[in-house]
């Protein structure tokens, strides 16, 4: 499917819950939305018991009135299926629909996401409510599209009900065909785990040391993804059958779900929920944290799924449940900063969460634009200003593409395998953070790119530099593709623990880095983890001395075209190679026998010769993102600092939001935004 956000301009909207508010205030709410420049209102995702208060009795009156009034006010409506929150009558009468934890504890009614995808009962009730809704609203002129459920795999991304165990058994039968093949894939000869009957096969269950068979656990994630997509397809198919003129999407990005497959097979475009304030609640490890700027990496992973996408929940206030996720109030300017952060990275539609803060329930502190009192406030004014700006520039920016000459590679196999395997999984997160900082602080836009066995050379060769930090699982097809990329002139950067596992997670009987050894020009002769009792080894790279943290591989040079860039110091492997550079065809492969830190990533990026754009000289606190049409580039400058910043222009440029021309310098206010074009 060709994913494209509908419309001709970047437009705003808001999430609204008419069932939570007295009908007497709906008209005023809608009126103010329109005055703020909003086009869309998203409704319905948690209203199953409103649509079906008791089993088999359906009522659409409340939403009929709410939708008609929205249309009269000039708003378009995004309707949602309410399947993320099954009603009490359903979970009470049919407890088999409830999710179960690994230890056998049932997730009862009282929050959300407490169902399981594989219950035939839940699937049947889902079919009924989605059919009733889509048939009822198929021809309503106010409704433009549908959101399926809400945030798949958010509250839980593992499922252990009886229905899930049964479905997993059938999934495994289809995947492997025979028990002999399953036993081989899961390595069950180890610790006498061999299965002799299909009835013995379950999802991973509680074990004495709480350490699952890693190959079994990897297939668990694949199964959960397939189950989620199967459940989403049930709904998408019904909507397309009964409401063929409406687009279909879903929102959020959570674990154990192949979002590329979901989007390509089912959705008209992808939608994300963007909460940059989480960066202050859960700052990434290490020095100099990115905080809300880290969300640009999250948005890059979304852009990888769909080059243009929608934001269905853009943070507009302090967030938090009554018992967790405590977040500060956005400072003046941050709502605008975060909105344009989303747009800079490819968002062509932005909906704020939410219109008014809930006065009851678990999310009564997850504030929206309006506070409980419904009085004007600075957040409302800030969003209205953005609405005014997008009325002027939204059409210009709509449909433009993000420009990047580098990408950080990702794949689902290693992500899922690395959740259990602490010998490579945690390394990837640490290295990606360091590399993203390097690109950010050197003002070089970077993509996330998900690689699999269907990836083509034409897709990769568009990038001058690819970073693939710790690809433990490596298939022969992917290894050959990376070789072809370097042969054609690309620069590839690899880290330790690469290339040594097959698609099942088994280790190859090869020296590390396994299938990538020829490309990297090295093999590993020795290796060690660095624990808290070791003196941290150092790297010596010319005049630079760096820490060799977390994991160290001692490299043996295999090829004449391999140059040693850095060696270890102050350890038993002192003076041995740690970082090398190999000519491969027309290109280059760097291999580092360790885990990347901020300093090393920055130095390596400079060594590749990749540079920022010459038009601008920017301070560290400014992010540069570039979107482009066929004949014009738009330079987004995002200031994540609470202080005014000065930029230098090496040629005159027009600023779209203020409609002024800057000659040689300019200033960006605290948390400010500029969008520049060449004169």
C-alpha positions as semicolon CSV with decimal commas, in nm:
position;residue;x (nm);y (nm);z (nm)
1;X;0,000;0,000;0,000
2;X;0,113;0,356;-0,070
3;X;0,092;0,533;0,266
4;X;-0,009;0,897;0,240
5;X;-0,177;1,127;0,490
6;X;-0,495;1,262;0,326
7;X;-0,532;1,629;0,245
8;X;-0,339;1,911;0,086
9;X;-0,207;2,091;0,393
10;X;-0,065;2,012;0,735
11;X;-0,365;2,054;0,962
12;X;-0,430;2,040;1,335
13;X;-0,690;1,865;1,544
14;X;-0,759;1,743;1,894
15;X;-0,873;1,434;2,085
16;X;-1,217;1,478;2,237
17;X;-1,444;1,266;2,456
18;X;-1,805;1,390;2,429
19;X;-1,922;1,102;2,648
20;X;-1,721;1,250;2,938
21;X;-1,875;1,600;2,921
22;X;-2,218;1,752;2,963
23;X;-2,377;1,805;2,625
24;X;-2,436;2,170;2,707
25;X;-2,066;2,251;2,654
26;X;-2,010;2,063;2,328
27;X;-2,101;2,354;2,101
28;X;-1,870;2,596;2,277
29;X;-1,588;2,340;2,271
30;X;-1,626;2,289;1,897
31;X;-1,653;2,661;1,833
32;X;-1,326;2,728;2,012
33;X;-1,154;2,441;1,831
34;X;-1,240;2,595;1,496
35;X;-1,132;2,940;1,614
36;X;-0,792;2,790;1,703
37;X;-0,749;2,664;1,348
38;X;-0,829;2,299;1,418
39;X;-0,970;2,081;1,140
40;X;-1,004;1,737;1,302
41;X;-1,156;1,592;1,617
42;X;-1,082;1,231;1,714
43;X;-1,346;1,048;1,918
44;X;-1,482;0,714;2,034
45;X;-1,182;0,497;2,124
46;X;-1,294;0,422;2,481
47;X;-1,673;0,424;2,441
48;X;-1,777;0,062;2,386
49;X;-2,020;0,065;2,678
50;X;-2,181;0,380;2,533
51;X;-2,234;0,211;2,197
52;X;-2,332;-0,124;2,353
53;X;-2,441;-0,067;2,715
54;X;-2,549;-0,430;2,752
55;X;-2,480;-0,724;2,527
56;X;-2,673;-0,701;2,202
57;X;-2,831;-0,361;2,274
58;X;-2,680;-0,080;2,068
59;X;-2,714;0,295;2,109
60;X;-2,562;0,559;1,881
61;X;-2,767;0,860;1,988
62;X;-2,499;1,035;2,195
63;X;-2,234;1,011;1,926
64;X;-2,481;1,088;1,650
65;X;-2,548;1,421;1,818
66;X;-2,181;1,484;1,893
67;X;-2,072;1,409;1,537
68;X;-2,348;1,612;1,374
69;X;-2,269;1,910;1,594
70;X;-1,899;1,879;1,510
71;X;-1,985;1,886;1,141
72;X;-2,210;2,189;1,185
73;X;-1,919;2,361;1,359
74;X;-1,688;2,294;1,065
75;X;-1,488;1,997;1,197
76;X;-1,400;1,666;1,036
77;X;-1,438;1,359;1,257
78;X;-1,195;1,072;1,302
79;X;-1,395;0,778;1,440
80;X;-1,236;0,502;1,646
81;X;-1,328;0,143;1,714
82;X;-1,360;0,105;2,094
83;X;-1,188;-0,232;2,121
84;X;-0,901;-0,129;2,353
85;X;-1,144;-0,126;2,647
86;X;-1,391;-0,415;2,656
87;X;-1,699;-0,336;2,869
88;X;-1,764;-0,489;3,211
89;X;-2,054;-0,701;3,088
90;X;-1,822;-0,868;2,838
91;X;-1,533;-0,942;3,073
92;X;-1,771;-1,056;3,348
93;X;-1,974;-1,290;3,131
94;X;-1,676;-1,413;2,928
95;X;-1,360;-1,409;3,144
96;X;-1,179;-1,610;2,877
97;X;-1,130;-1,283;2,687
98;X;-0,903;-1,146;2,961
99;X;-0,526;-1,136;2,932
100;X;-0,315;-1,342;3,173
101;X;0,036;-1,274;3,300
102;X;0,317;-1,523;3,264
103;X;0,268;-1,645;3,621
104;X;-0,101;-1,712;3,556
105;X;-0,253;-1,397;3,710
106;X;-0,561;-1,275;3,525
107;X;-0,577;-0,908;3,425
108;X;-0,921;-0,803;3,542
109;X;-1,152;-0,519;3,448
110;X;-1,051;-0,177;3,582
111;X;-0,790;-0,026;3,348
112;X;-0,762;-0,086;2,974
113;X;-0,589;-0,328;2,738
114;X;-0,698;-0,619;2,958
115;X;-0,806;-0,847;2,670
116;X;-0,618;-1,100;2,459
117;X;-0,606;-1,101;2,080
118;X;-0,653;-1,475;2,034
119;X;-0,975;-1,534;2,224
120;X;-1,232;-1,646;1,968
121;X;-1,497;-1,493;2,196
122;X;-1,327;-1,153;2,198
123;X;-1,272;-1,164;1,825
124;X;-1,642;-1,239;1,773
125;X;-1,758;-0,951;1,995
126;X;-1,504;-0,725;1,823
127;X;-1,648;-0,820;1,486
128;X;-1,999;-0,739;1,604
129;X;-1,924;-0,392;1,746
130;X;-1,703;-0,288;1,453
131;X;-1,964;-0,400;1,201
132;X;-2,241;-0,215;1,385
133;X;-2,032;0,103;1,402
134;X;-1,908;0,103;1,045
135;X;-2,250;0,022;0,900
136;X;-2,406;0,299;1,106
137;X;-2,147;0,565;1,017
138;X;-2,037;0,450;0,671
139;X;-2,214;0,732;0,491
140;X;-2,189;1,008;0,751
141;X;-2,047;1,312;0,574
142;X;-1,855;1,429;0,881
143;X;-1,641;1,116;0,919
144;X;-1,321;1,105;0,716
145;X;-1,150;0,798;0,859
146;X;-1,109;0,539;1,132
147;X;-0,862;0,458;1,406
148;X;-0,847;0,086;1,488
149;X;-0,849;0,033;1,866
150;X;-0,591;0,234;2,058
151;X;-0,218;0,187;2,106
152;X;-0,180;-0,184;2,038
153;X;0,047;-0,355;2,294
154;X;0,068;-0,047;2,517
155;X;-0,041;-0,178;2,858
156;X;0,097;-0,524;2,785
157;X;0,292;-0,675;2,497
158;X;0,288;-1,034;2,624
159;X;-0,016;-1,262;2,640
160;X;-0,053;-1,593;2,822
161;X;-0,422;-1,683;2,829
162;X;-0,527;-2,034;2,733
163;X;-0,630;-1,899;2,394
164;X;-0,282;-1,754;2,340
165;X;-0,109;-2,081;2,430
166;X;-0,341;-2,267;2,192
167;X;-0,286;-2,014;1,913
168;X;0,092;-2,023;1,963
169;X;0,090;-2,400;1,927
170;X;-0,092;-2,369;1,593
171;X;0,141;-2,086;1,487
172;X;0,443;-2,306;1,561
173;X;0,290;-2,598;1,367
174;X;0,242;-2,373;1,064
175;X;0,591;-2,225;1,092
176;X;0,788;-2,545;1,144
177;X;0,566;-2,824;1,014
178;X;0,725;-3,093;1,228
179;X;0,842;-3,125;1,586
180;X;1,187;-3,220;1,462
181;X;1,220;-2,884;1,288
182;X;1,082;-2,698;1,592
183;X;1,324;-2,879;1,823
184;X;1,613;-2,790;1,596
185;X;1,507;-2,423;1,574
186;X;1,465;-2,391;1,949
187;X;1,780;-2,588;2,035
188;X;1,582;-2,811;2,268
189;X;1,860;-3,069;2,285
190;X;2,011;-2,833;2,542
191;X;1,891;-2,908;2,896
192;X;1,666;-3,189;2,772
193;X;1,386;-2,962;2,652
194;X;1,297;-3,177;2,350
195;X;0,925;-3,194;2,264
196;X;0,772;-3,525;2,158
197;X;0,409;-3,412;2,120
198;X;0,254;-3,084;2,006
199;X;0,045;-3,073;2,323
200;X;0,369;-3,010;2,514
201;X;0,429;-2,679;2,328
202;X;0,331;-2,358;2,508
203;X;0,440;-1,998;2,515
204;X;0,729;-1,945;2,759
205;X;0,615;-2,013;3,114
206;X;0,761;-1,952;3,459
207;X;1,091;-2,137;3,511
208;X;1,307;-2,177;3,824
209;X;1,559;-1,907;3,731
210;X;1,320;-1,701;3,516
211;X;1,544;-1,742;3,212
212;X;1,359;-1,856;2,902
213;X;1,497;-2,062;2,618
214;X;1,622;-1,769;2,402
215;X;1,511;-1,921;2,070
216;X;1,167;-2,001;2,206
217;X;1,146;-1,646;2,347
218;X;1,238;-1,493;2,009
219;X;0,954;-1,682;1,843
220;X;0,721;-1,561;2,118
221;X;0,776;-1,201;2,004
222;X;0,718;-1,297;1,642
223;X;0,396;-1,471;1,743
224;X;0,269;-1,170;1,941
225;X;0,334;-0,946;1,642
226;X;0,148;-1,181;1,409
227;X;-0,142;-1,208;1,656
228;X;-0,168;-0,830;1,688
229;X;-0,169;-0,781;1,312
230;X;-0,428;-1,058;1,271
231;X;-0,654;-0,884;1,523
232;X;-0,605;-0,546;1,356
233;X;-0,682;-0,701;1,018
234;X;-1,014;-0,830;1,148
235;X;-1,119;-0,470;1,209
236;X;-0,959;-0,314;0,901
237;X;-1,132;-0,563;0,672
238;X;-1,473;-0,484;0,823
239;X;-1,421;-0,108;0,790
240;X;-1,312;-0,138;0,427
241;X;-1,607;-0,361;0,346
242;X;-1,873;-0,133;0,494
243;X;-1,706;0,211;0,474
244;X;-1,486;0,194;0,164
245;X;-1,463;0,572;0,131
246;X;-1,298;0,616;0,471
247;X;-0,927;0,579;0,538
248;X;-0,797;0,341;0,806
249;X;-0,510;0,380;1,052
250;X;-0,415;0,308;1,411
251;X;-0,202;0,492;1,664
252;X;0,100;0,443;1,885
253;X;0,425;0,249;1,863
254;X;0,480;-0,022;2,122
255;X;0,674;-0,344;2,162
256;X;0,645;-0,684;1,998
257;X;0,480;-0,550;1,686
258;X;0,623;-0,531;1,336
259;X;0,488;-0,186;1,255
260;X;0,618;-0,202;0,898
261;X;0,416;-0,514;0,826
262;X;0,110;-0,370;1,001
263;X;0,129;-0,049;0,801
264;X;0,212;-0,202;0,464
265;X;-0,062;-0,465;0,486
266;X;-0,344;-0,281;0,661
267;X;-0,316;0,096;0,694
268;X;-0,361;0,395;0,465
269;X;-0,101;0,580;0,672
270;X;0,071;0,545;1,007
271;X;-0,013;0,748;1,319
272;X;0,205;0,802;1,625
273;X;0,147;0,937;1,976
274;X;0,422;1,186;2,060
275;X;0,505;1,270;2,423
276;X;0,848;1,442;2,434
277;X;0,801;1,525;2,802
278;X;0,879;1,158;2,875
279;X;1,237;1,254;2,797
280;X;1,247;1,438;3,131
281;X;1,087;1,149;3,321
282;X;1,302;0,874;3,169
283;X;1,625;1,043;3,054
284;X;1,858;0,813;2,864
285;X;2,172;0,700;3,040
286;X;2,507;0,869;3,011
287;X;2,627;1,225;3,023
288;X;2,463;1,518;2,846
289;X;2,115;1,364;2,804
290;X;1,900;1,477;2,513
291;X;1,575;1,491;2,715
292;X;1,290;1,600;2,482
293;X;1,531;1,624;2,190
294;X;1,562;1,245;2,210
295;X;1,206;1,234;2,077
296;X;1,348;1,322;1,738
297;X;1,494;0,971;1,732
298;X;1,153;0,828;1,818
299;X;1,005;1,028;1,532
300;X;1,282;0,903;1,303
301;X;1,176;0,545;1,380
302;X;0,821;0,644;1,288
303;X;0,935;0,807;0,964
304;X;1,109;0,478;0,882
305;X;0,768;0,309;0,888
306;X;0,600;0,577;0,675
307;X;0,785;0,877;0,530
308;X;0,481;1,095;0,595
309;X;0,267;1,016;0,897
310;X;0,015;1,160;1,142
311;X;0,040;1,244;1,510
312;X;-0,281;1,139;1,681
313;X;-0,170;1,245;2,029
314;X;0,069;1,541;2,050
315;X;0,157;1,637;2,406
316;X;-0,006;1,962;2,513
317;X;0,019;1,963;2,893
318;X;0,180;1,801;3,194
319;X;0,116;1,429;3,196
320;X;0,070;1,157;3,450
321;X;-0,160;0,894;3,587
322;X;-0,269;0,921;3,948
323;X;0,015;0,691;4,052
324;X;0,296;0,726;3,795
325;X;0,447;0,902;3,492
326;X;0,473;1,240;3,664
327;X;0,573;1,509;3,413
328;X;0,629;1,884;3,436
329;X;0,413;2,139;3,259
330;X;0,547;2,237;2,914
331;X;0,737;2,562;2,946
332;X;0,629;2,857;2,731
333;X;0,721;2,766;2,375
334;X;0,759;2,392;2,423
335;X;0,421;2,297;2,277
336;X;0,517;2,483;1,962
337;X;0,866;2,330;1,969
338;X;0,728;1,977;2,004
339;X;0,464;2,032;1,736
340;X;0,722;2,148;1,483
341;X;0,956;1,871;1,597
342;X;0,688;1,627;1,478
343;X;0,634;1,818;1,154
344;X;1,007;1,850;1,087
345;X;1,038;1,472;1,100
346;X;0,752;1,400;0,862
347;X;0,416;1,457;1,035
348;X;0,152;1,588;0,792
349;X;-0,133;1,592;1,049
350;X;-0,110;1,675;1,420
351;X;-0,382;1,616;1,681
352;X;-0,330;1,738;2,037
353;X;-0,406;1,525;2,339
354;X;-0,645;1,629;2,472
355;X;-0,899;1,913;2,445
356;X;-0,974;1,932;2,816
357;X;-0,815;1,757;3,111
358;X;-1,032;1,476;3,247
359;X;-1,191;1,557;3,582
360;X;-1,209;1,190;3,684
361;X;-1,030;0,862;3,626
362;X;-0,673;0,735;3,608
363;X;-0,566;1,011;3,366
364;X;-0,712;1,306;3,556
365;X;-0,360;1,451;3,573
366;X;-0,284;1,386;3,207
367;X;-0,355;1,745;3,119
368;X;-0,479;1,867;2,784
369;X;-0,492;2,212;2,632
370;X;-0,770;2,329;2,864
371;X;-0,755;2,289;3,241
372;X;-1,047;2,176;3,459
373;X;-1,176;2,533;3,486
374;X;-1,207;2,571;3,107
375;X;-1,061;2,923;3,125
376;X;-0,814;3,061;2,868
377;X;-0,451;2,971;2,941
378;X;-0,113;3,004;2,776
379;X;-0,119;2,649;2,635
380;X;-0,442;2,722;2,447
381;X;-0,297;3,047;2,314
382;X;0,020;2,872;2,202
383;X;-0,173;2,605;2,012
384;X;-0,391;2,874;1,850
385;X;-0,076;3,052;1,730
386;X;0,045;2,730;1,569
387;X;-0,295;2,695;1,402
388;X;-0,258;3,044;1,258
389;X;0,093;2,968;1,131
390;X;-0,007;2,644;0,963
391;X;-0,291;2,820;0,784
392;X;-0,011;3,007;0,606
393;X;0,263;2,744;0,566
394;X;0,085;2,409;0,603
395;X;0,016;2,364;0,233
396;X;0,375;2,456;0,146
397;X;0,523;2,192;0,380
398;X;0,265;1,918;0,321
399;X;0,399;1,603;0,153
400;X;0,762;1,712;0,157
401;X;1,027;1,451;0,237
402;X;1,285;1,443;0,515
403;X;1,640;1,462;0,379
404;X;1,922;1,254;0,529
405;X;2,252;1,125;0,397
406;X;2,303;0,882;0,686
407;X;2,097;0,617;0,862
408;X;2,115;0,408;1,176
409;X;2,007;0,054;1,092
410;X;1,753;-0,139;1,298
411;X;1,589;-0,479;1,268
412;X;1,312;-0,655;1,458
413;X;1,502;-0,982;1,505
414;X;1,780;-0,820;1,703
415;X;1,544;-0,591;1,892
416;X;1,336;-0,884;2,012
417;X;1,629;-1,121;2,068
418;X;1,809;-0,850;2,262
419;X;1,529;-0,817;2,516
420;X;1,644;-1,142;2,677
421;X;2,006;-1,156;2,560
422;X;2,206;-0,913;2,773
423;X;2,519;-0,991;2,570
424;X;2,406;-0,765;2,288
425;X;2,060;-0,614;2,355
426;X;2,157;-0,339;2,603
427;X;2,461;-0,253;2,392
428;X;2,241;-0,151;2,101
429;X;2,042;0,105;2,297
430;X;2,358;0,259;2,441
431;X;2,531;0,280;2,103
432;X;2,228;0,421;1,922
433;X;2,195;0,695;2,185
434;X;2,558;0,790;2,136
435;X;2,535;0,788;1,760
436;X;2,214;0,990;1,756
437;X;2,378;1,249;1,981
438;X;2,674;1,265;1,743
439;X;2,447;1,332;1,446
440;X;2,239;1,581;1,643
441;X;2,528;1,781;1,783
442;X;2,710;1,791;1,450
443;X;2,383;1,901;1,284
444;X;2,371;1,612;1,038
445;X;2,016;1,482;0,977
446;X;1,991;1,105;1,012
447;X;1,727;0,843;0,935
448;X;1,633;0,523;1,108
449;X;1,619;0,240;0,854
450;X;1,478;-0,106;0,926
451;X;1,665;-0,377;0,736
452;X;1,534;-0,725;0,658
453;X;1,580;-0,989;0,393
454;X;1,358;-0,791;0,153
455;X;1,573;-0,477;0,171
456;X;1,733;-0,383;-0,162
457;X;2,066;-0,230;-0,250
458;X;1,886;0,063;-0,414
459;X;1,731;0,148;-0,076
460;X;2,063;0,143;0,110
461;X;2,282;0,313;-0,147
462;X;2,086;0,639;-0,109
463;X;2,281;0,683;0,218
464;X;2,649;0,777;0,230
465;X;2,691;0,638;0,583
466;X;2,515;0,351;0,762
467;X;2,562;0,270;1,131
468;X;2,469;-0,084;1,242
469;X;2,597;-0,104;1,600
470;X;2,549;-0,464;1,725
471;X;2,368;-0,682;1,472
472;X;2,408;-1,016;1,649
473;X;2,153;-1,192;1,427
474;X;2,276;-1,176;1,069
475;X;2,143;-1,381;0,779
476;X;2,362;-1,460;0,476
477;X;2,133;-1,248;0,258
478;X;2,172;-0,940;0,479
479;X;2,547;-0,990;0,509
480;X;2,576;-1,004;0,130
481;X;2,365;-0,689;0,098
482;X;2,596;-0,500;0,335
483;X;2,895;-0,614;0,132
484;X;2,728;-0,488;-0,186
485;X;2,656;-0,156;-0,017
486;X;3,025;-0,107;0,065
487;X;3,135;-0,233;-0,276
488;X;2,919;0,039;-0,434
489;X;3,091;0,313;-0,232
490;X;2,898;0,323;0,095
491;X;3,051;0,369;0,439
492;X;2,938;0,110;0,696
493;X;3,010;0,128;1,071
494;X;2,981;-0,189;1,281
495;X;3,024;-0,260;1,651
496;X;3,107;-0,561;1,866
497;X;2,885;-0,868;1,897
498;X;2,796;-0,848;1,528
499;X;2,720;-1,122;1,279
500;X;2,745;-1,429;1,501
501;X;2,383;-1,558;1,519
502;X;2,145;-1,705;1,262
503;X;1,774;-1,623;1,230
504;X;1,686;-1,861;1,514
505;X;1,942;-1,703;1,747
506;X;2,192;-1,990;1,724
507;X;2,562;-1,899;1,719
508;X;2,749;-1,976;1,398
509;X;3,054;-2,198;1,441
510;X;3,272;-1,912;1,319
511;X;3,506;-1,659;1,475
512;X;3,335;-1,331;1,556
513;X;3,209;-1,126;1,374
514;X;3,084;-1,433;1,192
515;X;2,926;-1,359;0,856
516;X;3,065;-1,003;0,861
517;X;3,428;-1,101;0,911
518;X;3,535;-1,056;0,549
519;X;3,360;-0,720;0,520
520;X;3,506;-0,597;0,849
521;X;3,852;-0,727;0,761
522;X;3,900;-0,879;1,107
523;X;3,825;-1,171;1,331
524;X;3,805;-1,160;1,708
525;X;4,088;-1,344;1,885
526;X;3,977;-1,262;2,242
527;X;3,697;-1,075;2,417
528;X;3,568;-0,979;2,761
529;X;3,293;-0,790;2,938
530;X;3,407;-0,503;3,156
531;X;3,260;-0,539;3,503
532;X;3,252;-0,301;3,796
533;X;3,571;-0,443;3,944
534;X;3,785;-0,397;3,633
535;X;3,993;-0,092;3,567
536;X;3,829;0,053;3,259
537;X;4,055;-0,004;2,959
538;X;4,131;0,294;2,739
539;X;4,142;0,347;2,365
540;X;4,424;0,541;2,208
541;X;4,332;0,695;1,872
542;X;4,603;0,934;1,764
543;X;4,592;1,224;2,007
544;X;4,265;1,108;2,159
545;X;4,229;0,887;2,466
546;X;3,882;0,738;2,524
547;X;3,718;0,487;2,753
548;X;3,673;0,135;2,615
549;X;3,350;0,063;2,799
550;X;3,120;-0,235;2,855
551;X;3,266;-0,494;2,616
552;X;3,603;-0,532;2,447
553;X;3,699;-0,747;2,149
554;X;4,063;-0,799;2,054
555;X;4,087;-0,786;1,674
556;X;4,311;-0,980;1,438
557;X;4,367;-0,819;1,099
558;X;4,274;-1,037;0,800
559;X;4,323;-0,806;0,502
560;X;4,595;-0,580;0,368
561;X;4,340;-0,304;0,312
562;X;4,259;-0,287;0,683
563;X;4,407;-0,001;0,886
564;X;4,424;0,004;1,266
565;X;4,282;0,335;1,394
566;X;4,281;0,272;1,770
567;X;4,437;0,027;2,015
568;X;4,362;-0,074;2,373
569;X;4,570;0,051;2,664
570;X;4,616;-0,038;3,035
571;X;4,487;-0,396;3,011
572;X;4,627;-0,741;2,941
573;X;4,547;-0,677;2,573
574;X;4,731;-0,344;2,563
575;X;4,841;-0,233;2,216
576;X;4,602;-0,476;2,046
577;X;4,367;-0,343;1,774
578;X;4,027;-0,213;1,891
579;X;3,906;-0,003;1,596
580;X;3,985;-0,064;1,231
581;X;3,899;0,078;0,891
582;X;3,881;-0,149;0,586
583;X;3,857;-0,058;0,219
584;X;3,594;-0,278;0,058
585;X;3,529;-0,225;-0,311
586;X;3,465;0,145;-0,362
587;X;3,357;0,188;-0,002
588;X;3,467;0,154;0,358
589;X;3,380;-0,054;0,662
590;X;3,469;0,055;1,016
591;X;3,464;-0,211;1,286
592;X;3,485;-0,130;1,656
593;X;3,530;-0,415;1,900
594;X;3,328;-0,246;2,170
595;X;3,020;-0,044;2,262
596;X;3,008;0,311;2,128
597;X;3,012;0,611;2,360
598;X;2,944;0,976;2,281
599;X;3,306;1,074;2,225
600;X;3,393;0,783;1,997
601;X;3,076;0,820;1,788
602;X;3,151;1,188;1,740
603;X;3,511;1,123;1,634
604;X;3,409;0,844;1,397
605;X;3,142;1,059;1,236
606;X;3,401;1,326;1,166
607;X;3,638;1,062;1,026
608;X;3,377;0,953;0,768
609;X;3,393;1,302;0,615
610;X;3,017;1,346;0,632
611;X;2,945;1,711;0,712
612;X;2,652;1,934;0,793
613;X;2,506;2,171;0,538
614;X;2,719;2,472;0,453
615;X;2,435;2,725;0,457
616;X;2,419;2,753;0,837
617;X;2,639;2,757;1,145
618;X;2,441;2,651;1,450
619;X;2,493;2,624;1,826
620;X;2,477;2,283;1,992
621;X;2,129;2,335;2,136
622;X;1,972;2,369;1,789
623;X;1,848;2,069;1,594
624;X;1,864;2,089;1,215
625;X;1,603;1,894;1,019
626;X;1,539;1,934;0,648
627;X;1,221;1,860;0,452
628;X;1,219;1,908;0,076
629;X;0,991;1,914;-0,226
630;X;1,118;1,854;-0,577
631;X;1,250;2,207;-0,610
632;X;1,280;2,353;-0,259
633;X;1,435;2,272;0,078
634;X;1,297;2,375;0,418
635;X;1,548;2,402;0,702
636;X;1,381;2,347;1,041
637;X;1,577;2,493;1,333
638;X;1,453;2,372;1,673
639;X;1,589;2,532;1,991
640;X;1,574;2,292;2,288
641;X;1,732;2,549;2,519
642;X;1,556;2,780;2,763
643;X;1,784;3,057;2,640
644;X;1,788;3,266;2,324
645;X;2,029;3,131;2,063
646;X;2,216;3,305;1,782
647;X;2,257;3,140;1,442
648;X;2,490;3,236;1,157
649;X;2,369;3,233;0,797
650;X;2,629;3,192;0,526
651;X;2,379;3,320;0,271
652;X;2,050;3,516;0,299
653;X;1,744;3,303;0,379
654;X;1,370;3,358;0,419
655;X;1,202;3,261;0,747
656;X;0,855;3,118;0,682
657;X;0,688;3,165;1,019
658;X;0,781;3,530;1,071
659;X;0,788;3,610;0,698
660;X;1,117;3,799;0,722
661;X;1,446;3,766;0,536
662;X;1,759;3,701;0,743
663;X;2,093;3,820;0,607
664;X;2,388;3,699;0,814
665;X;2,263;3,627;1,166
666;X;1,943;3,558;1,349
667;X;1,819;3,485;1,698
668;X;1,585;3,205;1,807
669;X;1,385;3,260;2,125
670;X;1,389;3,005;2,409
671;X;1,227;2,683;2,280
672;X;1,179;2,866;1,951
673;X;1,143;2,744;1,595
674;X;1,254;2,875;1,258
675;X;1,180;2,737;0,912
676;X;1,425;2,875;0,656
677;X;1,436;2,860;0,277
678;X;1,694;2,989;0,036
679;X;1,623;3,329;-0,116
